[in-house]
Amino acid sequence: MSPRVSRPKLRAPANAVPLCEARHVSHDFKLPDGRPLRVLQDVSVAIRENEVVALLGPTGCGKSTLLRILAGLQHPTHGEVLQHGQRLDGLNPGVAIVFQSFALYPWMTVMENVATVLQAAGLGEAEVVSRAREAIGLVGLLGFAGAYPRALSGGMKQRVGIARALAVHPEILFMDEPFSQVDALTAESLRAEVLDIWAGQDRNPSSILMVSHDIKEVAFMADRIVVLGAEPGRVRTIVENRLPRPRDYRSRELLDLVDRLHDVIVGSELPDVVAAQTTPGIPVIQPLPEASPGEIVGLLEYLDARGGRSDVFHIASEANQEFGRLIQVIKAAELLEFVDTPKTMVILERTGQQFVIATAERRKRIWRAQLLKLQLFREVYQALRRQRKTRALEREFVLETIVLRLPHENYERLFATLIAWARYGDLLNYDEATGQMSLDPSPLAPAGQQSSTPPDSDSPNAPDLG
């Protein structure tokens, strides 16, 4: 597709009625036991005429959920969605969505994949063909109208998805991480092409709402960037992007904006100051970031190979790691006291240094020692020690502990993380078939020996595993 030269659209005044708006939206998902899990908290976002808005934030902050709510695919638990100032009930008629996973029908040609949404809208055959051809032409695929998805590259498949969305002439184009499944060069080309289409003065979409975890992507594309925090998802800040179009990924101004967005995200996800305990006398149980032992160990070894320190954004770039996921891994390593995170740096702490150079068995002992500094592991461990006959606990006991102490967390996911971390350090065994966990045979004794005298089961102090 050859890029068109067109003037940027004139944005609507700030006091204009938004095309679409979420007002004080909160949303809960039902957990298996019926308890609510809050994924969005008091979110207000408006999309006005002739602008590109991006939702940026870490994995699990509710970006895609908010997009579905604005599209009318989900009804919020609290709050309301407005379209042109009127309360939205049902699907938003002005929205079309481009999905991350292409979502093409493999048994249909390119033309048929695009035409199917127009047929569903009840258009006549002549208009269906006309609109489908127009949309396919916009994305540069007219020569492939008769091809099947299996014959297309990833970038071409996503162009079909974009054409299908454009064919219905949407007022707002919703894009849910649309470029994450294609290579970097194709993604760069697609972004520019989408902006070329949007910039046309005589056609829809008037506006674009995109979900992304890629900071450079939103700095390049968006006029406003809504930065969300996680657990639950909420608006941290809204950043106005006044850089003139067309934009250059390598310009000093765009790179400065990228650095600013980095600082916003790191400031909320890796704070330097630990919050004080709010309830005196009640030990705080900290939620476990969703990161596997392998990811944490990989981070420590990465840092060790680079002199023990690196910038978080350099790590994400060099490791080709999704930023939100990397933040979870870093938070987990910091919780275990393996790293420190001043500003945007990740620094290997002394315990992390000892872990990296240790033997496999020594690593397990260090890992166990760090686990037992965390209140959740301490409570589970002590409960197991008190079971003098069976030395076993039911899964439900641990789940109940998590639900009571961390009522807003996804307890199933947190339980899975707890088991994975405990198994890595040989702290306990878990039998999926029976749902029982038990102490590993004397993890405190040297390998091959079993202690006959366990520590005081009621001791509040974690045993010394060093």
Short mmCIF file of N, CA and C in Angstrom, two decimals, residues 364 368 371 377 380-381 384 390-395 398 415 418-443 450:
data_model
loop_
_atom_site.label_atom_id
_atom_site.label_comp_id
_atom_site.label_asym_id
_atom_site.label_seq_id
_atom_site.Cartn_x
_atom_site.Cartn_y
_atom_site.Cartn_z
N LYS A 364 19.10 -23.89 45.98
CA LYS A 364 17.82 -24.26 46.59
C LYS A 364 17.75 -23.78 48.03
N ARG A 368 15.05 -21.19 49.46
CA ARG A 368 14.16 -21.50 50.59
C ARG A 368 14.25 -20.43 51.66
N LEU A 371 12.25 -17.49 50.55
CA LEU A 371 10.81 -17.76 50.61
C LEU A 371 10.28 -17.59 52.03
N PHE A 377 4.50 -17.67 52.76
CA PHE A 377 5.22 -18.93 52.86
C PHE A 377 5.45 -19.32 54.31
N VAL A 380 2.13 -20.82 55.68
CA VAL A 380 1.89 -22.17 55.15
C VAL A 380 2.88 -23.16 55.76
N TYR A 381 4.15 -22.77 55.84
CA TYR A 381 5.18 -23.65 56.40
C TYR A 381 4.88 -23.99 57.87
N LEU A 384 2.00 -26.36 58.23
CA LEU A 384 2.43 -27.73 57.93
C LEU A 384 3.20 -28.33 59.08
N THR A 390 0.12 -35.91 60.16
CA THR A 390 0.06 -36.06 58.70
C THR A 390 1.10 -35.23 57.97
N ARG A 391 1.54 -34.14 58.60
CA ARG A 391 2.43 -33.18 57.93
C ARG A 391 1.89 -32.79 56.55
N ALA A 392 0.58 -32.65 56.44
CA ALA A 392 -0.05 -32.34 55.16
C ALA A 392 -1.15 -31.31 55.37
N LEU A 393 -1.41 -30.51 54.32
CA LEU A 393 -2.48 -29.53 54.32
C LEU A 393 -3.31 -29.70 53.06
N GLU A 394 -4.59 -29.43 53.19
CA GLU A 394 -5.46 -29.45 52.03
C GLU A 394 -5.28 -28.16 51.23
N ARG A 395 -5.44 -28.28 49.94
CA ARG A 395 -5.35 -27.12 49.05
C ARG A 395 -6.30 -26.01 49.49
N VAL A 398 -5.02 -23.43 52.06
CA VAL A 398 -4.14 -22.38 51.55
C VAL A 398 -4.94 -21.38 50.73
N PHE A 415 -1.99 -19.05 43.99
CA PHE A 415 -1.69 -20.39 44.51
C PHE A 415 -0.73 -21.13 43.59
N LEU A 418 2.69 -19.77 44.15
CA LEU A 418 3.22 -20.25 45.43
C LEU A 418 3.78 -21.67 45.29
N ILE A 419 3.03 -22.55 44.64
CA ILE A 419 3.46 -23.93 44.47
C ILE A 419 4.73 -24.00 43.64
N ALA A 420 4.78 -23.22 42.54
CA ALA A 420 5.96 -23.25 41.67
C ALA A 420 7.20 -22.78 42.41
N TRP A 421 7.09 -21.70 43.17
CA TRP A 421 8.25 -21.19 43.91
C TRP A 421 8.67 -22.17 45.00
N ALA A 422 7.69 -22.74 45.71
CA ALA A 422 8.02 -23.67 46.80
C ALA A 422 8.67 -24.95 46.26
N ARG A 423 8.18 -25.44 45.14
CA ARG A 423 8.77 -26.64 44.55
C ARG A 423 10.21 -26.40 44.10
N TYR A 424 10.45 -25.23 43.54
CA TYR A 424 11.80 -24.95 43.06
C TYR A 424 12.81 -25.03 44.21
N GLY A 425 12.40 -24.57 45.38
CA GLY A 425 13.29 -24.61 46.53
C GLY A 425 13.15 -25.86 47.37
N ASP A 426 12.41 -26.88 46.89
CA ASP A 426 12.18 -28.10 47.65
C ASP A 426 11.63 -27.80 49.05
N LEU A 427 10.80 -26.77 49.14
CA LEU A 427 10.22 -26.42 50.44
C LEU A 427 9.05 -27.32 50.78
N LEU A 428 8.26 -27.70 49.77
CA LEU A 428 7.13 -28.58 50.00
C LEU A 428 6.79 -29.34 48.73
N ASN A 429 5.99 -30.38 48.90
CA ASN A 429 5.47 -31.16 47.79
C ASN A 429 4.00 -30.82 47.60
N TYR A 430 3.51 -30.96 46.38
CA TYR A 430 2.08 -30.78 46.13
C TYR A 430 1.61 -31.85 45.17
N ASP A 431 0.55 -32.55 45.57
CA ASP A 431 -0.03 -33.61 44.76
C ASP A 431 -1.31 -33.07 44.11
N GLU A 432 -1.27 -32.85 42.79
CA GLU A 432 -2.44 -32.31 42.10
C GLU A 432 -3.65 -33.24 42.19
N ALA A 433 -3.38 -34.55 42.23
CA ALA A 433 -4.48 -35.52 42.23
C ALA A 433 -5.29 -35.46 43.53
N THR A 434 -4.60 -35.33 44.66
CA THR A 434 -5.29 -35.31 45.95
C THR A 434 -5.53 -33.90 46.48
N GLY A 435 -4.84 -32.91 45.88
CA GLY A 435 -4.97 -31.55 46.38
C GLY A 435 -4.33 -31.34 47.73
N GLN A 436 -3.33 -32.17 48.06
CA GLN A 436 -2.64 -32.06 49.35
C GLN A 436 -1.21 -31.57 49.15
N MET A 437 -0.78 -30.72 50.08
CA MET A 437 0.63 -30.33 50.10
C MET A 437 1.25 -30.83 51.39
N SER A 438 2.52 -31.17 51.27
CA SER A 438 3.24 -31.70 52.42
C SER A 438 4.65 -31.17 52.40
N LEU A 439 5.31 -31.25 53.55
CA LEU A 439 6.69 -30.80 53.64
C LEU A 439 7.60 -31.72 52.85
N ASP A 440 8.53 -31.11 52.15
CA ASP A 440 9.56 -31.91 51.51
C ASP A 440 10.35 -32.59 52.62
N PRO A 441 10.84 -33.84 52.40
CA PRO A 441 11.58 -34.52 53.46
C PRO A 441 12.74 -33.67 53.97
N SER A 442 12.53 -33.05 55.11
CA SER A 442 13.53 -32.26 55.80
C SER A 442 14.36 -31.39 54.88
N PRO A 443 13.77 -30.33 54.29
CA PRO A 443 14.56 -29.47 53.43
C PRO A 443 15.64 -28.71 54.18
N GLN A 450 17.92 -36.76 57.19
CA GLN A 450 16.61 -36.30 57.62
C GLN A 450 16.65 -36.00 59.10
#
